Amino acid sequence: MARSASGLSPTEFAAALTELLGRVVQPGHVTSWEQKATPPGDVLMAISSLAPSTARSLGVRSHKFIAAHVGHARVEKLVADLELEQVTGYLGRTPCYIGPIADVGQHCSLVLFPTGTVIIHLLEDLDVPDVTSLALWRYQTYPENLEWAGKFLSEAVDGAVTPAYVLSAYWVYAAPWTGSTLDTGLRLICAPRVLVDRDITDTAQASGEQAEQELLDAGFHPPEMRGFGSPGVSSAWASWSGVVYHPHDPLRCLPENDLVRFEIGAQAMWAFTAYVNEQIELGVDPDVCPEHGWRFLRSMRSFLLMPRPQETGQHQQMREAIVHSSGLPAQLDIAMEALKETSN
C-alpha cells in the first residue's frame, strides 16, 4: 500500500486531515491544504505532525499566549479598527473577536474578549537539540514578545497597554526519547525553569545541559504538575509554567486546535480575574462592564470546572489539568466576591 510522506496510508492520511480540518476529506482528494484559506485563529499545522517519528532532536510547535487587559470601553473601537470577526467557541457561547496579525511568527492572531481582555496567540515552529536550548529560547524571547505586544496594542488603542505575561504550550511532534525518559523529557519541557539559571549567564547552556541529562537519568516529578495523557494515545502535562502535549496516535489524540482554543479561553479568564484582583489590591473598584460582573464569573466558573454532557474523556482530563494547575478556580472565587462587594 502506498504511503504519504507523513508515514500514513492515503486512507489514514485523509482521516487525519478530516479530524484536524473539521471537514470530510476523501482518500485521493487530498490536495496541498496549506494553500487553502483557513478561518482566522486556525493553526497552520505541518503535515509531518500527523504521525510520530523517531528523531534525534526535538520537533516542537510553540504556542505563546500573550495576555493583556485593554478595558471593555475599547472593545468596540478595536473591533472596527482591526476588522475583527465575531466568533464563539473559546468560552462556550460567549462571543469574542478574532483577527490575524501579519508577518509575525509562522502564525499570529489576536483574540479580543468583551471583558476587555486580549490574548495574542503566537505560533513558532522549532527544531532544537535539547530541552535546555528550548528553555533558553523561551526565556530570552519572552521580553521581546512582551515589548512587541505592548507596542502593537498601544498603537491599536492609542494609549498605553502593558501586557501582563506570556504562557507557553508546546505540541511536541518529534522527540528523541522513549519510555519513562520520554515522560521525564516532556515534564522538563512543561516546566523548563529548572534548567535555566536566573540571570541566563554565559554558562547557562552548559550548566543547563548537564542538569538536563542528570534529570533525564534520575527522573523529574514536580508534585504540582498534572498529567492528562491517554495510554497509547498521548503524553501530556500541565503546570503553572505551561502545557506540553505529545501525540502517539494522530488519529485518536486531541486535535491541536482544541488544545489551543481551550488555552486561549482559560488564559482570557485568568487575565481578566487577575486584573480585577489587582485593582482591588490597589484599593480601586475595577472598571468592569455590568454584563461581565460576578454573575458572568459564576457562569465562567461553571463552564471551566463542570464536565460537558458530550465531552470526551480526553477533553475532560485536559480541562481539569489546565484549569487546576493554573490556580484559576481560587482566582475566580476571589474576583467573584470582590465584584459582589462593588455591586458588579
Coordinates of C-alpha atoms in Angstrom, one line a residue:
M1 CA 0.0 0.0 0.0
A2 CA 1.3 3.4 -0.9
R3 CA 2.1 5.7 2.0
S4 CA 2.3 9.5 2.3
A5 CA 5.4 11.5 3.3
S6 CA 4.0 11.5 6.8
G7 CA 4.1 7.7 7.0
L8 CA 0.3 7.3 6.8
S9 CA -1.6 5.4 4.1
P10 CA -4.0 7.6 1.9
T11 CA -7.0 6.4 3.9
E12 CA -5.3 7.2 7.3
F13 CA -4.0 10.5 5.9
A14 CA -7.4 11.5 4.8
A15 CA -8.9 10.6 8.2
A16 CA -6.3 12.6 10.0
L17 CA -7.0 15.7 7.8
T18 CA -10.7 15.2 8.4
E19 CA -10.1 15.3 12.2
L20 CA -7.8 18.3 12.0
L21 CA -9.7 20.4 9.5
G22 CA -13.2 19.7 10.7
R23 CA -14.4 18.7 7.3
V24 CA -14.6 15.4 5.4
V25 CA -11.6 14.7 3.2
Q26 CA -11.8 11.7 0.9
P27 CA -8.8 9.5 0.1
G28 CA -7.4 10.5 -3.3
H29 CA -8.8 14.1 -2.9
V30 CA -6.1 15.4 -0.5
T31 CA -4.5 18.5 -2.1
S32 CA -2.0 21.0 -0.8
W33 CA -4.1 22.1 2.1
E34 CA -1.5 24.7 3.2
Q35 CA -2.6 26.7 0.1
K36 CA -6.3 26.7 1.2
A37 CA -7.7 29.6 3.2
T38 CA -8.4 28.9 6.9
P39 CA -10.6 30.7 9.3
P40 CA -8.8 33.3 11.5
G41 CA -7.1 31.7 14.5
D42 CA -6.8 28.3 13.0
V43 CA -3.4 26.8 13.5
L44 CA -1.5 26.0 10.3
M45 CA -0.1 22.6 11.1
A46 CA 2.8 20.8 9.4
I47 CA 1.9 17.6 7.7
S48 CA 4.9 15.9 9.4
S49 CA 3.0 16.3 12.7
L50 CA 0.4 13.7 11.6
A51 CA 2.5 10.8 12.7
P52 CA 5.1 10.4 15.4
S53 CA 8.6 9.8 14.3
T54 CA 11.9 8.7 15.7
A55 CA 14.1 11.8 16.0
R56 CA 17.5 12.9 17.2
S57 CA 16.2 16.3 18.1
L58 CA 13.0 18.0 19.3
G59 CA 10.4 19.0 16.8
V60 CA 8.2 21.5 18.7
R61 CA 5.4 23.8 17.8
S62 CA 5.5 26.6 20.3
H63 CA 2.2 28.3 21.1
K64 CA 2.7 31.5 23.1
F65 CA -0.3 33.2 24.7
I66 CA 0.4 36.9 25.4
A67 CA -2.2 38.3 27.8
A68 CA -3.2 42.0 28.3
H69 CA -6.2 44.0 29.5
V70 CA -7.2 46.9 27.4
G71 CA -10.6 47.7 29.1
H72 CA -14.1 47.0 28.0
A73 CA -14.6 50.5 26.7
R74 CA -12.0 50.0 24.0
V75 CA -13.5 46.8 22.6
E76 CA -15.8 48.4 20.0
K77 CA -13.0 50.6 18.6
L78 CA -10.6 47.7 18.4
V79 CA -13.1 45.5 16.6
A80 CA -13.6 48.2 14.0
D81 CA -10.0 49.4 13.6
L82 CA -8.6 45.8 13.4
E83 CA -11.5 44.5 11.4
L84 CA -12.0 41.6 13.8
E85 CA -14.5 38.8 13.2
Q86 CA -17.0 37.8 15.8
V87 CA -16.8 34.1 16.8
T88 CA -17.7 31.7 19.6
G89 CA -16.1 28.6 20.9
Y90 CA -13.3 29.9 23.1
L91 CA -15.5 30.4 26.2
G92 CA -18.6 28.4 25.4
R93 CA -21.3 30.6 23.9
T94 CA -19.6 33.9 25.0
P95 CA -18.8 35.8 21.8
C96 CA -15.3 37.2 21.2
Y97 CA -13.5 38.8 18.2
I98 CA -10.5 37.5 16.3
G99 CA -8.2 38.5 13.5
P100 CA -4.8 37.7 12.1
I101 CA -1.6 39.7 12.8
A102 CA 0.5 39.6 9.6
D103 CA 4.2 38.9 9.4
V104 CA 4.8 37.6 12.9
G105 CA 6.0 34.0 13.5
Q106 CA 4.5 31.2 11.5
H107 CA 1.1 32.4 12.6
C108 CA -0.2 35.1 14.8
S109 CA -3.7 36.1 15.8
L110 CA -5.4 38.4 18.3
V111 CA -8.4 37.3 20.2
L112 CA -10.4 40.1 21.9
F113 CA -12.9 39.3 24.6
P114 CA -15.8 41.6 25.6
T115 CA -14.4 41.9 29.1
G116 CA -11.6 43.9 27.5
T117 CA -9.0 41.1 27.7
V118 CA -6.8 40.4 24.8
I119 CA -4.9 37.2 24.1
I120 CA -2.3 37.3 21.3
H121 CA -1.6 33.8 20.0
L122 CA 1.9 33.4 18.5
L123 CA 2.9 30.2 16.8
E124 CA 6.5 29.3 16.0
D125 CA 8.0 26.1 14.7
L126 CA 11.2 25.0 16.3
D127 CA 13.8 22.2 15.8
V128 CA 16.1 22.2 18.8
P129 CA 18.7 19.7 20.0
D130 CA 17.6 19.5 23.6
V131 CA 15.2 20.9 26.3
T132 CA 17.9 23.4 27.5
S133 CA 18.0 25.1 24.1
L134 CA 14.2 25.3 24.1
A135 CA 14.2 26.8 27.6
L136 CA 16.9 29.4 26.8
W137 CA 15.0 30.4 23.7
R138 CA 11.8 30.7 25.7
Y139 CA 13.1 32.9 28.4
Q140 CA 15.2 35.0 26.1
T141 CA 12.3 35.7 23.7
Y142 CA 9.6 36.4 26.4
P143 CA 10.8 40.0 27.0
E144 CA 10.9 40.6 23.2
N145 CA 7.4 39.2 22.9
L146 CA 6.1 41.4 25.7
E147 CA 7.7 44.5 24.3
W148 CA 6.4 43.9 20.8
A149 CA 2.9 43.1 22.0
G150 CA 2.9 46.3 24.2
K151 CA 3.8 48.5 21.2
F152 CA 1.3 46.8 18.9
L153 CA -1.6 47.1 21.4
S154 CA -0.7 50.6 22.5
E155 CA -0.7 51.8 18.9
A156 CA -4.0 50.0 18.3
V157 CA -5.9 51.6 21.2
D158 CA -3.9 54.9 21.1
G159 CA -3.0 54.6 24.7
A160 CA -0.6 52.8 27.0
V161 CA -1.0 49.0 27.3
T162 CA 1.3 46.8 29.2
P163 CA 0.9 43.0 28.6
A164 CA 0.8 41.0 31.8
Y165 CA 2.6 37.8 30.9
V166 CA 3.3 35.1 28.3
L167 CA 2.3 31.5 28.8
S168 CA 3.6 28.7 26.6
A169 CA 2.1 25.5 25.3
Y170 CA 4.2 23.0 23.3
W171 CA 3.0 20.5 20.8
V172 CA 5.9 18.1 20.6
Y173 CA 5.6 16.1 17.3
A174 CA 9.1 14.6 17.4
A175 CA 11.2 13.6 20.4
P176 CA 14.4 11.7 20.9
W177 CA 13.3 9.7 23.9
T178 CA 11.2 6.6 24.7
G179 CA 9.6 5.1 27.8
S180 CA 10.0 6.7 31.1
T181 CA 12.7 9.1 29.7
L182 CA 10.1 10.4 27.3
D183 CA 7.8 11.4 30.2
T184 CA 10.7 13.0 32.1
G185 CA 11.7 15.0 29.0
L186 CA 8.1 16.2 28.4
R187 CA 7.8 17.2 32.1
L188 CA 11.1 19.2 31.7
I189 CA 9.6 21.0 28.6
C190 CA 6.5 21.8 30.7
A191 CA 8.5 23.4 33.5
P192 CA 11.9 24.3 32.0
R193 CA 12.9 26.9 34.5
V194 CA 14.7 24.2 36.5
L195 CA 17.3 24.1 33.6
V196 CA 18.0 27.8 33.4
D197 CA 19.9 30.0 35.8
R198 CA 18.1 33.1 36.9
D199 CA 20.2 35.6 35.0
I200 CA 20.9 33.4 32.0
T201 CA 24.7 33.8 32.2
D202 CA 27.3 32.8 29.6
T203 CA 27.5 29.3 31.1
A204 CA 23.7 28.8 31.1
Q205 CA 23.8 26.4 28.1
A206 CA 26.5 24.1 29.5
S207 CA 25.1 24.0 33.0
G208 CA 21.5 23.5 31.7
E209 CA 22.6 20.6 29.5
Q210 CA 24.3 19.0 32.5
A211 CA 21.2 19.4 34.7
E212 CA 19.0 18.1 31.9
Q213 CA 21.0 14.9 31.5
E214 CA 21.0 14.3 35.2
L215 CA 17.2 14.8 35.5
L216 CA 16.6 12.6 32.4
D217 CA 18.6 9.8 34.2
A218 CA 17.1 10.3 37.7
G219 CA 13.6 11.5 36.8
F220 CA 11.7 14.7 37.3
H221 CA 8.4 14.6 39.1
P222 CA 7.1 18.1 40.2
P223 CA 4.2 17.4 42.6
E224 CA 2.1 20.3 41.3
M225 CA 2.2 19.1 37.7
R226 CA -0.9 17.3 36.3
G227 CA -0.9 14.7 33.6
F228 CA -3.7 14.4 31.1
G229 CA -2.4 12.0 28.5
S230 CA -4.0 8.7 27.5
P231 CA -2.0 5.4 27.4
G232 CA -1.1 4.6 23.8
V233 CA -2.6 7.9 22.5
S234 CA -0.7 10.8 24.0
S235 CA 1.6 12.0 26.8
A236 CA 0.6 15.4 28.2
W237 CA 1.3 17.6 31.2
A238 CA 0.1 20.9 32.6
S239 CA 1.8 23.1 35.2
W240 CA 1.9 26.6 36.5
S241 CA 4.5 27.3 33.8
G242 CA 2.7 25.9 30.8
V243 CA 1.5 22.9 28.9
V244 CA 3.1 20.1 26.8
Y245 CA 1.4 17.6 24.5
H246 CA 3.0 14.8 22.6
P247 CA 0.7 12.7 20.3
H248 CA 1.4 8.9 19.9
D249 CA -1.6 8.1 17.8
P250 CA -2.6 11.0 15.5
L251 CA -6.0 9.5 14.7
R252 CA -7.1 9.3 18.4
C253 CA -5.2 12.1 20.1
L254 CA -6.7 15.5 20.9
P255 CA -6.8 17.9 17.9
E256 CA -4.2 20.6 18.3
N257 CA -6.7 23.3 17.7
D258 CA -8.9 22.0 20.6
L259 CA -6.0 22.4 23.0
V260 CA -5.1 25.9 21.6
R261 CA -8.7 27.1 21.8
F262 CA -9.2 26.0 25.3
E263 CA -6.0 27.5 26.5
I264 CA -6.9 30.9 24.9
G265 CA -10.2 30.9 26.7
A266 CA -8.6 29.8 30.0
Q267 CA -6.0 32.5 29.8
A268 CA -8.6 35.1 28.9
M269 CA -10.4 34.3 32.2
W270 CA -7.0 34.2 34.1
A271 CA -6.0 37.6 32.8
F272 CA -9.4 39.2 33.5
T273 CA -9.7 37.9 37.1
A274 CA -6.1 38.9 37.7
Y275 CA -7.0 42.4 36.6
V276 CA -10.0 42.5 38.9
N277 CA -8.0 41.3 41.9
E278 CA -5.1 43.6 41.2
Q279 CA -7.4 46.6 41.1
I280 CA -8.9 45.5 44.5
E281 CA -5.4 45.2 46.0
L282 CA -4.7 48.8 44.8
G283 CA -7.8 50.0 46.6
V284 CA -9.6 50.8 43.4
D285 CA -13.0 49.5 42.2
P286 CA -12.4 47.6 39.0
D287 CA -13.7 49.1 35.8
V288 CA -16.0 46.2 34.7
C289 CA -18.9 46.2 32.4
P290 CA -22.1 45.3 34.3
E291 CA -22.6 42.4 31.9
H292 CA -19.3 40.9 33.0
G293 CA -19.6 41.2 36.8
W294 CA -19.8 38.4 39.4
R295 CA -22.7 36.6 37.7
F296 CA -20.6 36.4 34.5
L297 CA -17.7 34.9 36.5
R298 CA -20.1 32.5 38.1
S299 CA -21.1 31.2 34.7
M300 CA -17.5 31.0 33.6
R301 CA -16.6 29.0 36.7
S302 CA -19.3 26.5 35.8
F303 CA -18.1 26.4 32.2
L304 CA -14.5 25.8 33.1
L305 CA -15.0 23.4 36.0
M306 CA -18.0 21.3 35.2
P307 CA -17.9 18.4 32.7
R308 CA -19.8 18.9 29.4
P309 CA -22.5 16.4 28.6
Q310 CA -20.8 15.2 25.4
E311 CA -17.3 15.9 26.4
T312 CA -14.8 13.2 25.7
G313 CA -12.6 11.8 28.5
Q314 CA -9.5 13.3 26.9
H315 CA -11.1 16.8 26.8
Q316 CA -12.2 16.4 30.4
Q317 CA -8.7 15.5 31.5
M318 CA -7.2 18.4 29.6
R319 CA -9.7 20.9 31.0
E320 CA -9.2 19.7 34.6
A321 CA -5.4 19.6 34.3
I322 CA -5.0 23.1 32.7
V323 CA -7.6 24.8 34.9
H324 CA -6.4 23.4 38.3
S325 CA -2.7 23.7 37.6
S326 CA -3.1 27.4 36.8
G327 CA -4.8 28.2 40.1
L328 CA -7.7 29.7 38.2
P329 CA -10.5 28.3 40.5
A330 CA -9.3 30.2 43.5
Q331 CA -8.7 33.3 41.5
L332 CA -12.2 33.2 40.1
D333 CA -13.7 32.9 43.5
I334 CA -11.8 35.8 44.9
A335 CA -12.7 38.0 41.9
M336 CA -16.3 37.0 42.1
E337 CA -16.5 38.0 45.8
A338 CA -14.8 41.3 45.0
L339 CA -17.2 42.2 42.3
K340 CA -20.2 41.3 44.5
E341 CA -18.9 43.8 47.1
T342 CA -18.6 46.5 44.4
S343 CA -22.1 45.6 43.1
N344 CA -20.8 44.5 39.7

